[in-house]
Coordinates of C-alpha atoms and ligand atoms in Angstrom, one line a residue:
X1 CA 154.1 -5.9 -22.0
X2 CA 153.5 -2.2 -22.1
X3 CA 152.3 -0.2 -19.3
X4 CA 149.9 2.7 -19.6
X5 CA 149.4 5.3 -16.9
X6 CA 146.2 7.6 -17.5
X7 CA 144.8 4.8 -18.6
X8 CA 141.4 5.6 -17.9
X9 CA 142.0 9.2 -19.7
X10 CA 141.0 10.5 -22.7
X11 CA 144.2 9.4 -24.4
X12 CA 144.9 6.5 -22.3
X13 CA 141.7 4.8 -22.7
X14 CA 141.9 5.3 -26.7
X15 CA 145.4 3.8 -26.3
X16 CA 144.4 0.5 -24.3
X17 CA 141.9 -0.4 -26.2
X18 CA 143.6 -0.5 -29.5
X19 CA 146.5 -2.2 -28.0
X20 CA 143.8 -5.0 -26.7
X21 CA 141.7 -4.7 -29.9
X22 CA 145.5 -5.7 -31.7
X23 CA 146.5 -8.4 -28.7
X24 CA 149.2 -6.9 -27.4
X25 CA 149.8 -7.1 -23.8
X26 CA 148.8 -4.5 -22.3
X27 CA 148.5 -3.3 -18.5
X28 CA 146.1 -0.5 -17.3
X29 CA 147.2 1.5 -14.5
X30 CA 144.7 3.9 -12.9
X31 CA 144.0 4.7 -8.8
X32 CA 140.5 3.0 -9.0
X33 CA 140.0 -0.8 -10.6
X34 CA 136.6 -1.0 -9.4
X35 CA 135.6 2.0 -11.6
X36 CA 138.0 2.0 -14.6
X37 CA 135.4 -0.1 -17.3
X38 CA 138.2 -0.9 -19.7
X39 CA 137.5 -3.5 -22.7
X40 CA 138.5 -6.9 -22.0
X41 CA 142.3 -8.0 -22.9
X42 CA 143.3 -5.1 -20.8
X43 CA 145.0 -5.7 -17.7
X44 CA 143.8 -3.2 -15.3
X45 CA 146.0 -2.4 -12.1
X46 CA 145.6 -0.2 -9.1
X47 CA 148.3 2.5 -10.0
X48 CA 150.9 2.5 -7.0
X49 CA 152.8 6.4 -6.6
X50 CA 156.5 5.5 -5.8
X51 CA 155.5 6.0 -2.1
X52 CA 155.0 2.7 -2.2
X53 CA 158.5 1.0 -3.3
X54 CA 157.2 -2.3 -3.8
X55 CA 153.8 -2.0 -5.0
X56 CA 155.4 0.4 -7.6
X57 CA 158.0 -1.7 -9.0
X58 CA 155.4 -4.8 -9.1
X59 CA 153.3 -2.8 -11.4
X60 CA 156.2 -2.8 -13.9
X61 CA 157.1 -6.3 -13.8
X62 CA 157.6 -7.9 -17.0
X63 CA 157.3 -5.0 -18.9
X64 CA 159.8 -3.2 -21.9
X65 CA 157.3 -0.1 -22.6
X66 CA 155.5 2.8 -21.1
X67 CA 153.3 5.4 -21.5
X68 CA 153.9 8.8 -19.6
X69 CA 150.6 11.0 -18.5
X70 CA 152.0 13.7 -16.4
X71 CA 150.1 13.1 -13.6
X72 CA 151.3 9.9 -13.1
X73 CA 154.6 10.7 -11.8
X74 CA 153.6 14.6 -10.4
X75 CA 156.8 15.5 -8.1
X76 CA 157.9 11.9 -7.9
X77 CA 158.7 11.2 -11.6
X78 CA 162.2 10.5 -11.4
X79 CA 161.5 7.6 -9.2
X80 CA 158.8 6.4 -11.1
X81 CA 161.1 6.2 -14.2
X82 CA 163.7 4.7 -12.0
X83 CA 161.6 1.6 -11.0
X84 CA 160.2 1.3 -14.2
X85 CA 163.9 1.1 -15.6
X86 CA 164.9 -1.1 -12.7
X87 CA 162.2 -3.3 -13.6
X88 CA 162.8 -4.0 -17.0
X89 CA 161.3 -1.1 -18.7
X90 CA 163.5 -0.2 -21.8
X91 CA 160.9 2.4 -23.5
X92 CA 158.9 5.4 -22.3
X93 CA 156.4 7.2 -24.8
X94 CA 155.1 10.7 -23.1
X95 CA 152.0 12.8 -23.6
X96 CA 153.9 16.3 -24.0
X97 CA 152.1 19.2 -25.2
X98 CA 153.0 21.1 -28.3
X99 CA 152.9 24.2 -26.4
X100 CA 156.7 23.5 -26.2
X101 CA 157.1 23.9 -30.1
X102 CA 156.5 27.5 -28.5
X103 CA 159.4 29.3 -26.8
X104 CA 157.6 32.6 -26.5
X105 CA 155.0 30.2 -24.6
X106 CA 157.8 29.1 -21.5
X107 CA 156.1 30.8 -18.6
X108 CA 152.7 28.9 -19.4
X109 CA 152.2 26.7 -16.6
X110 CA 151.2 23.8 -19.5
X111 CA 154.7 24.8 -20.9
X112 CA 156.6 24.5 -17.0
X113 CA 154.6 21.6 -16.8
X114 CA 155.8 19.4 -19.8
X115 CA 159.4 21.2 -20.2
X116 CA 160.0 20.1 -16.5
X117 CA 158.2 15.7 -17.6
X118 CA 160.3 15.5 -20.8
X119 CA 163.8 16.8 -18.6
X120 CA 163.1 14.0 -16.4
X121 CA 162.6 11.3 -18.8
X122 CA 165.9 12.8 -20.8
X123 CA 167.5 12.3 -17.3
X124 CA 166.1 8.8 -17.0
X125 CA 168.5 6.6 -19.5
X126 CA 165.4 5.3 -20.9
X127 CA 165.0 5.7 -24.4
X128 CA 162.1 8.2 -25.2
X129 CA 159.4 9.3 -27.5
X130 CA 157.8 13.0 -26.9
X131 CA 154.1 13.2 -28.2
X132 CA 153.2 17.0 -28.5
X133 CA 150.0 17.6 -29.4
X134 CA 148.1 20.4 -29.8
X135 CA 144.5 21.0 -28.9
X136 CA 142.6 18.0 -28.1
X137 CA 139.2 17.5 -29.6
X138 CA 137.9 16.7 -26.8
X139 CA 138.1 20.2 -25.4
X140 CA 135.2 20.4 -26.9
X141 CA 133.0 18.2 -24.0
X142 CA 133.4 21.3 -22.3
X143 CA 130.0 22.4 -24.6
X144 CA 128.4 19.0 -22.8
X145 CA 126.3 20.9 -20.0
X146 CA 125.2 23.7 -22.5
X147 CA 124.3 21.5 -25.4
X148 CA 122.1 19.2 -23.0
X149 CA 120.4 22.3 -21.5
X150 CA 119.2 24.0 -25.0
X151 CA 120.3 25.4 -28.4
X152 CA 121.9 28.3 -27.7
X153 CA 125.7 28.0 -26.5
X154 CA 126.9 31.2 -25.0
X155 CA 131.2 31.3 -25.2
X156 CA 134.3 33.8 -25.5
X157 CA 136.1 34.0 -28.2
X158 CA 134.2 31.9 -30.7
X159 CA 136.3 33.2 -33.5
X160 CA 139.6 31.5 -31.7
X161 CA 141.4 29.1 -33.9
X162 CA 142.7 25.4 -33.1
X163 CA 143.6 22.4 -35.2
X164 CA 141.8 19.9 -32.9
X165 CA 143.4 16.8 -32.8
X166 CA 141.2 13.5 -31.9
X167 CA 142.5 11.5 -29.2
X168 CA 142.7 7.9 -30.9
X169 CA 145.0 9.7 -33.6
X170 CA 146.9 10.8 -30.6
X171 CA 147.0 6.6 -28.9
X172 CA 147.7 5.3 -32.8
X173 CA 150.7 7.3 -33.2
X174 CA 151.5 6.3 -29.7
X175 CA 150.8 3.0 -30.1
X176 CA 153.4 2.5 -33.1
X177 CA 155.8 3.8 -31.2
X178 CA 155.5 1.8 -28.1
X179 CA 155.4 -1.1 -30.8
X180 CA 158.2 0.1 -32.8
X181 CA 160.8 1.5 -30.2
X182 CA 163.9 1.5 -32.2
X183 CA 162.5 3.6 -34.8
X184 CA 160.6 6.2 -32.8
X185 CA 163.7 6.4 -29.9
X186 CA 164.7 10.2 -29.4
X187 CA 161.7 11.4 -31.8
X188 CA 159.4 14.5 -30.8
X189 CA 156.2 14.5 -32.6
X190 CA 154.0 17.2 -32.6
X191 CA 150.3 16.7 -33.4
X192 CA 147.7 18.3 -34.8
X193 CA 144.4 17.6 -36.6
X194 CA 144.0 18.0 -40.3
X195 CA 142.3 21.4 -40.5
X196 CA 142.1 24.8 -38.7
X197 CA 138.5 25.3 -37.2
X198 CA 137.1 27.6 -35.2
X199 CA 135.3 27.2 -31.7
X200 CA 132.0 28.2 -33.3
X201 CA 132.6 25.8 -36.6
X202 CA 133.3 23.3 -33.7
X203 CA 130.0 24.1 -31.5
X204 CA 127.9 24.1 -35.3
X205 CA 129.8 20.6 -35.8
X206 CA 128.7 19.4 -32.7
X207 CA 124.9 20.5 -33.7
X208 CA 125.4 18.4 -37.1
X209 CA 126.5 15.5 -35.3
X210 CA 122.8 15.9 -33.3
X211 CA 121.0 16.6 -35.9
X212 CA 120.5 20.0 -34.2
X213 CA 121.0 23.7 -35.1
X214 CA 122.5 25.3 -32.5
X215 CA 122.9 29.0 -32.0
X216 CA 126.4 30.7 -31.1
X217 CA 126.3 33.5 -29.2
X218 CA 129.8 35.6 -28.2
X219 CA 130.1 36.3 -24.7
X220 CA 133.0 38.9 -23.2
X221 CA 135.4 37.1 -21.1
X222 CA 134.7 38.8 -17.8
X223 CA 131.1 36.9 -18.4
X224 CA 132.6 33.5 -18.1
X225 CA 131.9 31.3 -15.3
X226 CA 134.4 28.2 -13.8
X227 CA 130.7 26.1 -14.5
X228 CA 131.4 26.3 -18.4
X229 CA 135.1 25.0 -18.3
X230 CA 133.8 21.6 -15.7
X231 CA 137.5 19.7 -16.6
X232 CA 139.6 22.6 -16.1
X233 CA 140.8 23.8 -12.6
X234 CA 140.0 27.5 -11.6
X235 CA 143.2 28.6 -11.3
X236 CA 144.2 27.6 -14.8
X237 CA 141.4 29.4 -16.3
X238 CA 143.1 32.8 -16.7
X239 CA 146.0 31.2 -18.9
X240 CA 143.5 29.2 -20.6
X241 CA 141.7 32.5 -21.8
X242 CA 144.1 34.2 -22.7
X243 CA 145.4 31.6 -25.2
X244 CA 141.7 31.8 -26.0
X245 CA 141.8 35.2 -27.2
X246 CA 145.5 35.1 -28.6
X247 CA 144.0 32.6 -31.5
X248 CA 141.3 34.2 -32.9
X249 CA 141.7 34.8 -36.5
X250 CA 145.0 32.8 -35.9
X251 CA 146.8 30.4 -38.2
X252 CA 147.9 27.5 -36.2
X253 CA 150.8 25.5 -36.9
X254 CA 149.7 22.0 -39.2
X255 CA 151.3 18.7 -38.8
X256 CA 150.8 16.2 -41.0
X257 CA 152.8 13.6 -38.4
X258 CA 149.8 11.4 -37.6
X259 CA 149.2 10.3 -41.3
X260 CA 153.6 9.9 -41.5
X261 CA 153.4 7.6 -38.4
X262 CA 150.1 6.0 -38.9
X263 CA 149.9 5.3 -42.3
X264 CA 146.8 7.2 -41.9
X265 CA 145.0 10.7 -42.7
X266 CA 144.7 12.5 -39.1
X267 CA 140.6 12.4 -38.3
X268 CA 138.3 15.5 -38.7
X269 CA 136.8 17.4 -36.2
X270 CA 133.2 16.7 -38.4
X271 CA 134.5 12.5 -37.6
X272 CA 135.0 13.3 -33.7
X273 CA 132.1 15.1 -33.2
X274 CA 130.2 12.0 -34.8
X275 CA 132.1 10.2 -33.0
X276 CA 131.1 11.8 -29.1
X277 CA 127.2 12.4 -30.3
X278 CA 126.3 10.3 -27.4
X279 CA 128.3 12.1 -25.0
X280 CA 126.5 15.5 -25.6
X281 CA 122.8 13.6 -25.5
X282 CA 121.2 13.6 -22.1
X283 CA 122.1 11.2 -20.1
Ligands
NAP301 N1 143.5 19.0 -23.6 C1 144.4 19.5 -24.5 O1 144.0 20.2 -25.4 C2 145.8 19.1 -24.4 C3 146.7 19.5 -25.4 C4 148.0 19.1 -25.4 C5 148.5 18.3 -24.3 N2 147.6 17.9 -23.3 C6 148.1 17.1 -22.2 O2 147.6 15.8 -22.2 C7 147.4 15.4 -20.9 C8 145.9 15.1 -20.6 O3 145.6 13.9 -21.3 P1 144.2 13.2 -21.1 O4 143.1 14.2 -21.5 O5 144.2 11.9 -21.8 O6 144.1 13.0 -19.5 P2 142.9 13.0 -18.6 O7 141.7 12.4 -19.3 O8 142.7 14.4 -18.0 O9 143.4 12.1 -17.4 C9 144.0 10.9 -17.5 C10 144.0 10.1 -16.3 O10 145.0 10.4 -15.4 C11 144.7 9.9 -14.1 N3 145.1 10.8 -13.1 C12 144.6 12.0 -12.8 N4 145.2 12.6 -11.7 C13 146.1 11.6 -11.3 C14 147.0 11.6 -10.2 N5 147.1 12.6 -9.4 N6 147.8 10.5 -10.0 C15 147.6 9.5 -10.9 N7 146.8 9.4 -11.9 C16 146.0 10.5 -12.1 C17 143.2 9.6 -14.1 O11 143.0 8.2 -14.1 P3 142.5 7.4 -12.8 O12 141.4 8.2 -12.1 O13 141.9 6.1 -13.4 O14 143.7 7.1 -12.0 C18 142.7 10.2 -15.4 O15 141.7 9.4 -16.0 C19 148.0 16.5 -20.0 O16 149.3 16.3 -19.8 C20 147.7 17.7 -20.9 O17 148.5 18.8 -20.5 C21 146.3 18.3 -23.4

């Protein structure tokens, strides 16, 4: 049995369903059942914080694997490991960030964040796999409200330069190691997609996907509003721009990891944003 956390995330949900889709055991944790709409085969459970001693170490029962989102564990991830070892669990997969390839990066919250997940699980005596990806492409739903209201998307920066990477390359490498502990223990993997794109070659991609043409227009930063980042938190935002403008007309690092683990070439950004069409269509 392996046990998901974030199961209803971007990642997550990618990661579940394959795992069903290949009939492996699987169980969904996430804090609302009732609203999770994950394929059948999954077992979906109410996620229990270690608060809650018992409810936390039932949710483990029976199971050798996990997978790690940070917020699963916020401050009380040692504990969480430690029932999830006490329980049976032999194997913990996390969802780092490659922002810790980066050591001139360490005062990035992201960076705190992750450098502080992957200490605890070294500190855990379970064996481990660190997933570090970079970007994800599904930064790009952050176009969603502005692609629904016209053709013209207004954004900083649009010469900034990522290697999106698409989340069910991110739950296949994951999946193979949750399947194959022995020969993924004490591996870090960083992630990328296949190609270097910019956020207006990303935008345009989006408008192929519609069959649309939309128009990019460059905005200066102090003309961005919280409204056009909806999944990130104001207080982030700062740091989030500035990394912004520290990759345009950058060269970002290429990994060619998802195809060595997977067996298979890492999807486009042109293949995600077919993918999502029906997320950027009016709902
Ligand atoms: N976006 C990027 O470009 C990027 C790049 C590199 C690394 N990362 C890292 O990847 C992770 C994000 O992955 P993702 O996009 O798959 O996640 P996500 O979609 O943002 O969220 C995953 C799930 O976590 C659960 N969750 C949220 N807050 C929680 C809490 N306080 N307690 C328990 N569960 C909680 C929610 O599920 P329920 O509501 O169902 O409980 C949510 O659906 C972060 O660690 C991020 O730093 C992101």
């Amino acid at each position: 049995m392996i046990v998901v956390t974030g199961a209803t995330g971007n990642v997550g949900r990618a990661l579940v369903t394959q795992l069903a889709a290949d009939r492996v055991p699987v169980r969904a944790l996430t804090r609302d059942p009732t609203r999770a709409d994950l394929p059948a085969g999954v077992e979906v459970v109410r996620f229990a914080p270690p608060t809650e001693p018992a409810a936390t170490a039932a949710q483990f029962e029976g199971a050798t694997a996990l997978f790690l989102h940070v917020a699963a564990g916020g401050e009380h991830t040692a504990e969480l490991l430690a029932a999830a070892r006490e329980a049976g669990v032999r194997h913990v997969v996390v969802l780092s960030s490659i922002i810790l390839d980066h050591d001139d990066a360490a005062a990035h919250p992201i960076h705190v964040m992750h450098t502080r997940l992957e200490q605890q699980v070294r500190d855990s005596g379970l064996d481990w796999t660190f997933l570090r990806p970079g970007a994800f492409s599904t930064n790009s739903l952050q176009w969603v409200p502005q692609v629904r209201a016209g053709d013209t998307i207004r954004w900083p920066f649009t010469q900034s330069v990522t290697a999106p990477v698409h989340e069910a390359d991110i739950a296949a490498v994951a999946a193979v190691a949750l399947r194959a502990p022995k020969e993924h223990a004490g591996a870090v993997l960083s992630l990328t997609g296949p190609t270097a794109v910019t956020a207006e070659e990303q935008i345009q991609a989006v408008g192929r996907a519609l069959g649309r043409d939309l128009t990019v227009v460059e905005i200066p930063p102090h003309e961005v509003t919280p409204d056009m980042f909806p999944h990130i938190s104001p207080e982030m935002l700062p740091a989030l721009l500035e990394s912004f403008g520290a990759a345009v007309d950058s060269e970002p690092d290429l990994t060619t990891t998802v195809e060595e683990v997977t067996g298979r070439p890492a999807r486009t950004f042109e293949q995600w944003a077919k993918d999502h069409a029906e997320d950027f269509r009016t709902g």
